[in-house]
C-alpha atoms as a printed R data frame, in Angstrom:
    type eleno elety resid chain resno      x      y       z
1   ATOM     1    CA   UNK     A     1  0.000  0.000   0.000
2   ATOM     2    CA   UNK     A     2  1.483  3.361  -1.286
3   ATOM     3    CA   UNK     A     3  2.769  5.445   1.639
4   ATOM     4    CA   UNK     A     4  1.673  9.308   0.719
5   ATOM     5    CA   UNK     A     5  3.437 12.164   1.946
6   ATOM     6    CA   UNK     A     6  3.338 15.468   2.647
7   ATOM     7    CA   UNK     A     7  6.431 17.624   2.335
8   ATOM     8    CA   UNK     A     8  6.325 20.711   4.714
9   ATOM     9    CA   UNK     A     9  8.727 23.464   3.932
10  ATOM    10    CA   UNK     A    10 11.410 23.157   1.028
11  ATOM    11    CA   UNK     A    11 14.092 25.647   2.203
12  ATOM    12    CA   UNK     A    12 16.143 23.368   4.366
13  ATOM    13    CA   UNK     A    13 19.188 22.024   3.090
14  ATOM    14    CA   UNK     A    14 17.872 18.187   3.669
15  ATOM    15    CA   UNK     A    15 15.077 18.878   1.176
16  ATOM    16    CA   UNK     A    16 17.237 16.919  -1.500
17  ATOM    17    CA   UNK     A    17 17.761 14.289   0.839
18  ATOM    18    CA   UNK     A    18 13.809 14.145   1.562
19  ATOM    19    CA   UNK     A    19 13.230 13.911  -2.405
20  ATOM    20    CA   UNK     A    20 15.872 11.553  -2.906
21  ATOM    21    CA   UNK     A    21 14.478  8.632  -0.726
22  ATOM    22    CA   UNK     A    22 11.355  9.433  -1.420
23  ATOM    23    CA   UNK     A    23 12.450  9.205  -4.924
24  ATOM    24    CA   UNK     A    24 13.761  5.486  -3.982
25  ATOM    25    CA   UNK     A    25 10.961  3.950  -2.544
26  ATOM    26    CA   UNK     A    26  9.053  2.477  -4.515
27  ATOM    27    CA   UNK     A    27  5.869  2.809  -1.229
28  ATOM    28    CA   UNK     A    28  6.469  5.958  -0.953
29  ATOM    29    CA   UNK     A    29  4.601  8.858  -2.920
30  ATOM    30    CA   UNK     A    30  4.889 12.826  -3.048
31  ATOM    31    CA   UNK     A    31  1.602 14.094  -3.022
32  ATOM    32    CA   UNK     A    32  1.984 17.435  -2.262
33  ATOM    33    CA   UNK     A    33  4.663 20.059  -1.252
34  ATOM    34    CA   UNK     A    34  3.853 23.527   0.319
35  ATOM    35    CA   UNK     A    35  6.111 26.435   1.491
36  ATOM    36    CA   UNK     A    36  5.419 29.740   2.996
37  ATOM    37    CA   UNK     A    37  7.330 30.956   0.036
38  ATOM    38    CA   UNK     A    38  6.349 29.355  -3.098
39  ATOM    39    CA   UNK     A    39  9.161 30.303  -5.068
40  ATOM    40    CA   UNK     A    40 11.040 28.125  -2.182
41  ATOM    41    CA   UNK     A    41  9.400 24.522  -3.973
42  ATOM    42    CA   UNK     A    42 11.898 23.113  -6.333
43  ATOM    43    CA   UNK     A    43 10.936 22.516 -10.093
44  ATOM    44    CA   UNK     A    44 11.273 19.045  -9.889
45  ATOM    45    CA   UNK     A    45  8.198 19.355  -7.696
46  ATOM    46    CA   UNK     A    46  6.461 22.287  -8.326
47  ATOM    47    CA   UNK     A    47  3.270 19.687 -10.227
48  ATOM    48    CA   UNK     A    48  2.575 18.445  -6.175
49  ATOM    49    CA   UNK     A    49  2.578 22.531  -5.168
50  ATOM    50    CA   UNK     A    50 -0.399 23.016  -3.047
51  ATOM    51    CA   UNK     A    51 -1.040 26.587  -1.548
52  ATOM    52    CA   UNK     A    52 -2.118 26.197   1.691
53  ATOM    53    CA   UNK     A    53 -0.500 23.096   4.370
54  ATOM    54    CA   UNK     A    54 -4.422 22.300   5.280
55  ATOM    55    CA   UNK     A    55 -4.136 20.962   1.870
56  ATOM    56    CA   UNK     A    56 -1.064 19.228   1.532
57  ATOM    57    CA   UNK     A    57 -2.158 17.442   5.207
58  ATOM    58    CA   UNK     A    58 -5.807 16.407   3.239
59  ATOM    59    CA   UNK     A    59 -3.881 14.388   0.682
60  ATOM    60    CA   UNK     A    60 -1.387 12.837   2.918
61  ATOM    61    CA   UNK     A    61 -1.010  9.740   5.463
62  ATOM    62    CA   UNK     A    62  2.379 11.012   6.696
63  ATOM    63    CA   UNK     A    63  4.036 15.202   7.129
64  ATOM    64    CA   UNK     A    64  7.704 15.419   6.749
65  ATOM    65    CA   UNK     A    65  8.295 19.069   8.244
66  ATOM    66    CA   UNK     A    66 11.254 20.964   6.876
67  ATOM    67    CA   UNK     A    67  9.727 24.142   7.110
68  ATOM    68    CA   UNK     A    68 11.761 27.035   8.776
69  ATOM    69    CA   UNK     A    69 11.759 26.760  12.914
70  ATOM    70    CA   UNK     A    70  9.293 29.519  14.075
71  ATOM    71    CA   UNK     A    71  6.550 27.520  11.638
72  ATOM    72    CA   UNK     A    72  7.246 23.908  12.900
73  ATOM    73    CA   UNK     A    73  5.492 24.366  16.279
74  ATOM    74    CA   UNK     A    74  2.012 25.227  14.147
75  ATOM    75    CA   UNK     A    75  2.409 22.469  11.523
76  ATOM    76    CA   UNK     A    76  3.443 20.000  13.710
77  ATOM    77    CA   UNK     A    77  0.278 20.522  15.652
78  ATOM    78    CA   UNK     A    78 -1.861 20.222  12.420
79  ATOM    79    CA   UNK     A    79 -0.659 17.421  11.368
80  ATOM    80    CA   UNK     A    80 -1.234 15.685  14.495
81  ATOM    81    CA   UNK     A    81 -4.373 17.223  15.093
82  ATOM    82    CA   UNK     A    82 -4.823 15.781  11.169
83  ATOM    83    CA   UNK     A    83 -3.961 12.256  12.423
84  ATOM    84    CA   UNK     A    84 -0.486 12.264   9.927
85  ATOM    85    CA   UNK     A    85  2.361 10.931  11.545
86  ATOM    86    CA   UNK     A    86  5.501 13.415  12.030
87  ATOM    87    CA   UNK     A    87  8.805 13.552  10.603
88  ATOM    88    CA   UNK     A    88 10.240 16.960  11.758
89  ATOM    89    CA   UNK     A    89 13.436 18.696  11.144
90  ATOM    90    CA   UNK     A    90 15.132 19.719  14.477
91  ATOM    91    CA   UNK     A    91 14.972 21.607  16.725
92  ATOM    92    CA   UNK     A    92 11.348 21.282  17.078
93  ATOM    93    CA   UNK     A    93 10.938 24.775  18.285
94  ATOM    94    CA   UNK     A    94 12.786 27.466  18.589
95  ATOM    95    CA   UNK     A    95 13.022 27.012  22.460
96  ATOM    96    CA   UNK     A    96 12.803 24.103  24.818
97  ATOM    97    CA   UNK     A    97  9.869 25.394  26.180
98  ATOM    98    CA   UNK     A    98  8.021 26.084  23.035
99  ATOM    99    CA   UNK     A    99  9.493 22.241  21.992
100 ATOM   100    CA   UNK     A   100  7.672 20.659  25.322
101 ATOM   101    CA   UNK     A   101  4.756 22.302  24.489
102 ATOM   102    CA   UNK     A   102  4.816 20.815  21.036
103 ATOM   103    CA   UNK     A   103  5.193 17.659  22.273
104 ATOM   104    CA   UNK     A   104  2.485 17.253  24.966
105 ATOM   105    CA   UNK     A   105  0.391 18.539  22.336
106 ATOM   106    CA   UNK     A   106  1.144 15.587  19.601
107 ATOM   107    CA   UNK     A   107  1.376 12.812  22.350
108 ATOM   108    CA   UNK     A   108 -2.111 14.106  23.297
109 ATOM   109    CA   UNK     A   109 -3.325 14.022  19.643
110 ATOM   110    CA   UNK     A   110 -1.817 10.670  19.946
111 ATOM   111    CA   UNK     A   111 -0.425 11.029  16.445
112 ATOM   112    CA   UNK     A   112  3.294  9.624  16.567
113 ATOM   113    CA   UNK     A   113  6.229 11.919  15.638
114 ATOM   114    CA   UNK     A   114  9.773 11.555  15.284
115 ATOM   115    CA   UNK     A   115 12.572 14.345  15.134
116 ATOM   116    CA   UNK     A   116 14.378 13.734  12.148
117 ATOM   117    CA   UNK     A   117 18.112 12.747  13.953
118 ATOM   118    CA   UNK     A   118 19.936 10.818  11.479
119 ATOM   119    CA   UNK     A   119 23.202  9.929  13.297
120 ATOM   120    CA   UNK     A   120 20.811  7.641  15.230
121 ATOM   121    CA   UNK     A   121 20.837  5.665  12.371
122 ATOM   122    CA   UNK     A   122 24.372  5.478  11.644
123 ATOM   123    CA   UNK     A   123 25.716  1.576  11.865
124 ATOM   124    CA   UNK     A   124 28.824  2.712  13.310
125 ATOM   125    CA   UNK     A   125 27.416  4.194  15.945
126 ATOM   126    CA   UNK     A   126 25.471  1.230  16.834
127 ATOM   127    CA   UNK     A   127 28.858 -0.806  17.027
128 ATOM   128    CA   UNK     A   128 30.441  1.817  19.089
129 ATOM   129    CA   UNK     A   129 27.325  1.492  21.823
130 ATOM   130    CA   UNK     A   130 28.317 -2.336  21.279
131 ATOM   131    CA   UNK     A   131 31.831 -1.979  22.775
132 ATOM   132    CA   UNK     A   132 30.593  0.794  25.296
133 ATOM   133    CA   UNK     A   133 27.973 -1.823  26.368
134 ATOM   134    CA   UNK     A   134 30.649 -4.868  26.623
135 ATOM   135    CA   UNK     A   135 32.761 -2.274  28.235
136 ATOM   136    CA   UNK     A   136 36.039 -3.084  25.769
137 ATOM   137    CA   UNK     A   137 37.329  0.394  26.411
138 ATOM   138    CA   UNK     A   138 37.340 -0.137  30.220
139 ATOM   139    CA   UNK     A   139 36.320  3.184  32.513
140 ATOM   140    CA   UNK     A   140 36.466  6.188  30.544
141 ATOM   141    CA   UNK     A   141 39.040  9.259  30.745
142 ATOM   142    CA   UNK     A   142 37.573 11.239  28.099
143 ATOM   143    CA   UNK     A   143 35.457 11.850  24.585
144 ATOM   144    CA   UNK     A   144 35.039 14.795  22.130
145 ATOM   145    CA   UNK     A   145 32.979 14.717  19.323
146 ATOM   146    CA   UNK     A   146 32.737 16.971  16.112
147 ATOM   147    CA   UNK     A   147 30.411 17.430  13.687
148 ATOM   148    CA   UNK     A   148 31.063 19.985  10.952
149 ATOM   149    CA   UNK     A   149 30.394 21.149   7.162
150 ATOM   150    CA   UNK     A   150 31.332 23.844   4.788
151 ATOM   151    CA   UNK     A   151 27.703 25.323   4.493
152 ATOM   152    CA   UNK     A   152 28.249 29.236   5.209
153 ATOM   153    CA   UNK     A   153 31.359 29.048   3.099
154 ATOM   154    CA   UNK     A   154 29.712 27.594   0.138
155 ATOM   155    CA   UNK     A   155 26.074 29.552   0.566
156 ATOM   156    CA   UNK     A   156 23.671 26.889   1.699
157 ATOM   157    CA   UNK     A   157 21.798 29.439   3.775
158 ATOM   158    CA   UNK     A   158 21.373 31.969   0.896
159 ATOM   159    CA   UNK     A   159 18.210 32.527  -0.365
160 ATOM   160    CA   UNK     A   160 15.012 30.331   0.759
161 ATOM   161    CA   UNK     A   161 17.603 29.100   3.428
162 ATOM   162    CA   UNK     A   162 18.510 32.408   4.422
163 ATOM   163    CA   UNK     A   163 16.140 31.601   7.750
164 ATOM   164    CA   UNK     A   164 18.812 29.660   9.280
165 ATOM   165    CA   UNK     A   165 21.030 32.446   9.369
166 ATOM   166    CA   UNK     A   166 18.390 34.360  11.509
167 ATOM   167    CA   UNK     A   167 18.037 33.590  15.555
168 ATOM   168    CA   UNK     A   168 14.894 34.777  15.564
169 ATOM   169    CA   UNK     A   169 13.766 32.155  12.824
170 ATOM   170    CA   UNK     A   170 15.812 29.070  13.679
171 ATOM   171    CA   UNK     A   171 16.360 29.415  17.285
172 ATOM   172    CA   UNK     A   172 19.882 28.239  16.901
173 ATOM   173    CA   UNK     A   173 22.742 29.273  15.076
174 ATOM   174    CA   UNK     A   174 25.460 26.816  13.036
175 ATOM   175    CA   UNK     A   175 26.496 25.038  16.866
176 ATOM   176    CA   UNK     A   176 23.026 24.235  17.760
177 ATOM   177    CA   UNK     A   177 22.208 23.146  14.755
178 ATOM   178    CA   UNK     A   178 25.304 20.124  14.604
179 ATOM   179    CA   UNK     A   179 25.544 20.050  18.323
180 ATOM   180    CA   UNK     A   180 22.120 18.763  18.470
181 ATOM   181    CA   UNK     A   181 23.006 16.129  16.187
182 ATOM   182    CA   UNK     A   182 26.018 14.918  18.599
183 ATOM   183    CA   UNK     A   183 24.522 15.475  21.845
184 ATOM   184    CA   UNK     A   184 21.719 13.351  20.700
185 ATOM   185    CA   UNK     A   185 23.919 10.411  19.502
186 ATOM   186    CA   UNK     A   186 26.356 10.486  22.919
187 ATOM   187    CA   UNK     A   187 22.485 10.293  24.827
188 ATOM   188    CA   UNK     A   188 21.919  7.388  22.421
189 ATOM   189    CA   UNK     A   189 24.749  6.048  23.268
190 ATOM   190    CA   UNK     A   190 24.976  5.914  27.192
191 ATOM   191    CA   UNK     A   191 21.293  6.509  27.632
192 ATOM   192    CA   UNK     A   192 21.858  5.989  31.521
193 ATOM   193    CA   UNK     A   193 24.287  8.661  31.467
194 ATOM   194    CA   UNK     A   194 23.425 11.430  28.887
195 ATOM   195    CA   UNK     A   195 25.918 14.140  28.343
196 ATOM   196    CA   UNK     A   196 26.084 17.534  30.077
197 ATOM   197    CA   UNK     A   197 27.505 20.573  28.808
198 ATOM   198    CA   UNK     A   198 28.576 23.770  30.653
199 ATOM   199    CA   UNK     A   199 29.829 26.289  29.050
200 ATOM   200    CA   UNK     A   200 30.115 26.904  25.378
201 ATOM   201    CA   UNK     A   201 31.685 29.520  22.902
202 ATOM   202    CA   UNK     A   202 30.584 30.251  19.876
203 ATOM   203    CA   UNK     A   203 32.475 31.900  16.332
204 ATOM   204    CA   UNK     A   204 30.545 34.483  15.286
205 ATOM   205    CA   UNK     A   205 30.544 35.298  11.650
206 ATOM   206    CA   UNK     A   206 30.450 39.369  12.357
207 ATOM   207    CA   UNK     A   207 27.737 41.332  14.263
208 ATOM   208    CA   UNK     A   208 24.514 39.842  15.589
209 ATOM   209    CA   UNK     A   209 23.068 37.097  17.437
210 ATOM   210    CA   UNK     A   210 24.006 34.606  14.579
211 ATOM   211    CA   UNK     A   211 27.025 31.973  14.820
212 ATOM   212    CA   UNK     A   212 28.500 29.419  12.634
213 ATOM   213    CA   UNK     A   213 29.657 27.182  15.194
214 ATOM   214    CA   UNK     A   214 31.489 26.863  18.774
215 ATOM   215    CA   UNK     A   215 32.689 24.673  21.278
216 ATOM   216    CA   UNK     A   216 31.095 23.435  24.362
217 ATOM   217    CA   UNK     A   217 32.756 21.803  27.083
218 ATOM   218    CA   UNK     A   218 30.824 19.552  29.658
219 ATOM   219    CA   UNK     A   219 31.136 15.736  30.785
220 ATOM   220    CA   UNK     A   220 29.661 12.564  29.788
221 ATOM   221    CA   UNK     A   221 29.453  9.251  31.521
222 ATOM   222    CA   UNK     A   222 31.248 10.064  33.791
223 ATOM   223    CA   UNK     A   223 34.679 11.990  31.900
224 ATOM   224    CA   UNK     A   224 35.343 15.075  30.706
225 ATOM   225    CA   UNK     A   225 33.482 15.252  27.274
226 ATOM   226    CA   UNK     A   226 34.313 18.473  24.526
227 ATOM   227    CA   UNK     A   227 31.710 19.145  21.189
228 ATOM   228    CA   UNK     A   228 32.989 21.330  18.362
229 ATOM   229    CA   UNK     A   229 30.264 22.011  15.945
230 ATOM   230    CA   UNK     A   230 30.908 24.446  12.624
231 ATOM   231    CA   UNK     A   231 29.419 25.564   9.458
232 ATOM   232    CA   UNK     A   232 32.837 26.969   8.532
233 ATOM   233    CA   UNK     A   233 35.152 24.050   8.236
234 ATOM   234    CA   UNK     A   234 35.911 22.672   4.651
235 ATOM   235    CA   UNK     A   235 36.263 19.488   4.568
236 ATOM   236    CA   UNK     A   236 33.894 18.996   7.472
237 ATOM   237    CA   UNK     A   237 32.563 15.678   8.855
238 ATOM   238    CA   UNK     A   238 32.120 13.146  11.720
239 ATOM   239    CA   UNK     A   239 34.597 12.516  14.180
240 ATOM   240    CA   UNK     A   240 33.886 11.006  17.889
241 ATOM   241    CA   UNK     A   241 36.966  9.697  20.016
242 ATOM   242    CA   UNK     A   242 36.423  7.745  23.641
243 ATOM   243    CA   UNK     A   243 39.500  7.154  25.442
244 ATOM   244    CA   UNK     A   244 39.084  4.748  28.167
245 ATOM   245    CA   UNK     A   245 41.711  2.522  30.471
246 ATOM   246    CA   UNK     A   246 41.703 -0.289  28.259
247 ATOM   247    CA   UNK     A   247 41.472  1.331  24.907
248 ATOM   248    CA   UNK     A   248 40.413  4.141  22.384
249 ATOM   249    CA   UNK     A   249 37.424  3.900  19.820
250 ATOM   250    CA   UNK     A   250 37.213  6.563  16.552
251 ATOM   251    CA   UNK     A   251 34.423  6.844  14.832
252 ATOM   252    CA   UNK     A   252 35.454  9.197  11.434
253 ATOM   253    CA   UNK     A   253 32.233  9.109   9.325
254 ATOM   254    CA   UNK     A   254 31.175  5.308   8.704
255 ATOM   255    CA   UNK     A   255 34.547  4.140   9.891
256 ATOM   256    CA   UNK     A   256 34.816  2.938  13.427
257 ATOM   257    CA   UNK     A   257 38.060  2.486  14.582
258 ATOM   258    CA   UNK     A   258 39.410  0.519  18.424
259 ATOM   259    CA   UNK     A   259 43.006  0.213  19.410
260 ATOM   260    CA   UNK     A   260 43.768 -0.968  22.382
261 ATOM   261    CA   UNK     A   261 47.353 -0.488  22.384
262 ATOM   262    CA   UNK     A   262 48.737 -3.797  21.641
263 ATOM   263    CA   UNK     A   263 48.639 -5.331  17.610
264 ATOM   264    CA   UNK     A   264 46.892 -3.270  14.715
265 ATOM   265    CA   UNK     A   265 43.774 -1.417  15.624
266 ATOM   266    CA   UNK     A   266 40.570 -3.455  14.849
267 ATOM   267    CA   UNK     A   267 38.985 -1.508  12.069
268 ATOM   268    CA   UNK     A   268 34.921 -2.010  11.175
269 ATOM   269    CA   UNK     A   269 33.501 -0.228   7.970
270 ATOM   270    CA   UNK     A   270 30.388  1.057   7.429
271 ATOM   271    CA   UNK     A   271 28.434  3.950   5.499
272 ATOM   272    CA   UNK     A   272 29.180  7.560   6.203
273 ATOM   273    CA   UNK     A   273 26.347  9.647   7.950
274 ATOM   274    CA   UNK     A   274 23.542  9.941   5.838
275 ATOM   275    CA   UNK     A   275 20.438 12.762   6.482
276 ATOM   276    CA   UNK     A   276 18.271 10.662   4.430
277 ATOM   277    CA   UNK     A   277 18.557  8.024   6.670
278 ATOM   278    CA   UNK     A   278 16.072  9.581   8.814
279 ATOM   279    CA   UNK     A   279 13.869  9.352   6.540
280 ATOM   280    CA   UNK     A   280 13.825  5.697   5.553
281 ATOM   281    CA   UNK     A   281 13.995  4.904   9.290
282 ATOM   282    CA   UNK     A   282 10.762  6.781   9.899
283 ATOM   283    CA   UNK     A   283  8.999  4.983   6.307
284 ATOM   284    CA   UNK     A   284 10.421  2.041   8.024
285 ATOM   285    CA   UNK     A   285  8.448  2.853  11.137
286 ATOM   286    CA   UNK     A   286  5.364  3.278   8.929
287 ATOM   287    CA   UNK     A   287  5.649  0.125   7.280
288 ATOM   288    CA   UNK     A   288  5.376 -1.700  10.824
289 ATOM   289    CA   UNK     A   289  3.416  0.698  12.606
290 ATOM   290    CA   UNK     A   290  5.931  0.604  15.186
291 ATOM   291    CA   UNK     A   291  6.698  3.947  16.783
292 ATOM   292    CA   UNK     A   292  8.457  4.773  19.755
293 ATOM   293    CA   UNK     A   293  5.870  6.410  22.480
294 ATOM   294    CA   UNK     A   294  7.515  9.700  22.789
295 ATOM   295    CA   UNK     A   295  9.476 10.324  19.542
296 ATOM   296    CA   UNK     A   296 10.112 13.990  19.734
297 ATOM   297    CA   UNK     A   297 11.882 13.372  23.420
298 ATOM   298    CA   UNK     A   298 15.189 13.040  22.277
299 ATOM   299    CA   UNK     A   299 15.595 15.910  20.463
300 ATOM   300    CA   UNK     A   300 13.817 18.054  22.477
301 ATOM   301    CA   UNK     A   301 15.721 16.765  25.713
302 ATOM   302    CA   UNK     A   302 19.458 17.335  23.376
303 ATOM   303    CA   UNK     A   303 18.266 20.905  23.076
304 ATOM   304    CA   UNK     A   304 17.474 21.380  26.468
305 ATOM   305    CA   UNK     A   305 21.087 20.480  27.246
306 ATOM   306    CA   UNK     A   306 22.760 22.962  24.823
307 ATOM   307    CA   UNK     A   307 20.343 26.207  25.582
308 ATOM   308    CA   UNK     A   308 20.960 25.381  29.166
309 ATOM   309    CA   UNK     A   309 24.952 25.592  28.115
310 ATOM   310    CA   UNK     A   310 24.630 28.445  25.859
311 ATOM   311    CA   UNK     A   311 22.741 30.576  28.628
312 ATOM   312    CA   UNK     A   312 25.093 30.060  30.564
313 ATOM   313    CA   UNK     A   313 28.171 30.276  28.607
């Protein structure tokens, strides 16, 4: 049975990665695409252009919502309200508060929802969780994680992505955008022991409120734990490192690395991050009718822990 979706907002830089699964899947159906901005809906799709998201959520089973911050508290809401389940960009809201308040109101609507956090999905990270959980790395000294990309160098956020330059808009600027991303997968990976940050500085691309990255240092499980997120670092990519008494583990985009000091480092390989990923875990989700009860926690709990750092900082 065809799966048909709604697409929410086209000026986000995964937009391409939206089309492309949806592309892929052979269930899955584009039935209708609606922006604030029109001029922000690709050609490719402008025949599923609907004016008005009442619309688009009329024609669809499922909302993926890429749509600029300040409007994803509203259409998240109508869509649950409309019974579609949620695939939302993160953050959720522009605030934590605003977030929880999204979220009570789509776990009353009883709708489910997922934020779309694709390192989640990563297999490498899963095999790193494997050796944290078997404990091969022994008690831990330290971690730092980074997660970076060349966007405000190359001029993603021009134009209909011009939003996510804007605080006001997005809520976050380039560090809460990737931090989110990494605070999420360290939760995901010790979720007895999620990581804290506290204090964090950001770069600042000239005057204003906006940033295009920073550093936050805090601890996790235990050790002292450092995040470096950027929009301004060519090549970019995904890098964690855990040091522990009995060994190191690297994770460098799909490769997951452990040495543990004696022999050559045991080496698994696997597919680099992947935003689409998201995604197909959430058509997956569909396909079973399997969802987890409070999908929108995690990322709403991540950006809890980096506005609480920020304030601060």
């Amino acid at each position: 049975m065809p799966i048909d979706v709604a697409l929410l907002g086209c000026g986000h830089p995964h937009v391409p990665d939206v089309l492309g699964v949806l592309a892929s899947e052979p269930d899955l159906r584009l039935v209708a695409a609606w922006d604030a901005d029109p001029s922000a809906i690709p050609v490719a799709i402008a025949g599923a252009a609907v004016s008005r998201a009442e619309t688009a959520l009329r024609r669809a089973t499922a909302a993926v919502i890429c749509a600029p911050t300040d409007q994803r508290p509203a259409l998240c809401v109508q869509a649950a309200r409309a019974g579609c389940p949620i695939l939302v960009e993160k953050p959720v809201a522009r605030s934590v508060a605003e977030a929880r308040g999204v979220a009570r109101e789509v776990a009353r609507s009883r709708t489910p929802a997922m934020a779309a956090l694709f390192l989640r999905e990563l297999p490498a990270l899963a095999r790193l969780a494997g050796l944290l959980r078997e404990r091969l790395l022994g008690r831990l000294a330290g971690a730092s994680a980074v997660l970076a990309h060349p966007g405000a160098l190359d001029g993603w956020f021009d134009g209909p992505r011009a939003w996510m330059r804007d605080p006001a808009r997005a809520g976050v600027g380039g560090f809460g955008d990737l931090a989110l991303h990494v605070v999420d997968a360290l939760a995901a990976l010790r979720a007895d022991e999620p990581p804290a940050l506290h204090a964090v500085t950001l770069d600042r691309a000239g005057a204003g409120r906006a940033d295009v990255g920073g550093m936050g240092i805090g601890t996790w499980a235990g050790a002292p734990l450092t995040v470096r997120a950027s929009w301004a670092a060519r090549p970019g990519g995904l890098e964690v490192v855990i040091a522990g008494a009995a060994g190191t583990a690297t994770l460098r985009e799909g490769v997951l690395e452990l040495d543990r000091g004696r022999g050559t480092p045991e080496r698994w390989v696997g597919p680099p991050p992947d935003a689409g990923e998201a995604v197909r875990a959430f058509a997956n989700r569909l396909r079973a009718r399997r969802f987890p009860r409070d999908g929108l926690a995690p990322a709403v709990e991540a950006q809890a822990v980096l506005e609480a750092a920020v304030r601060v900082g």
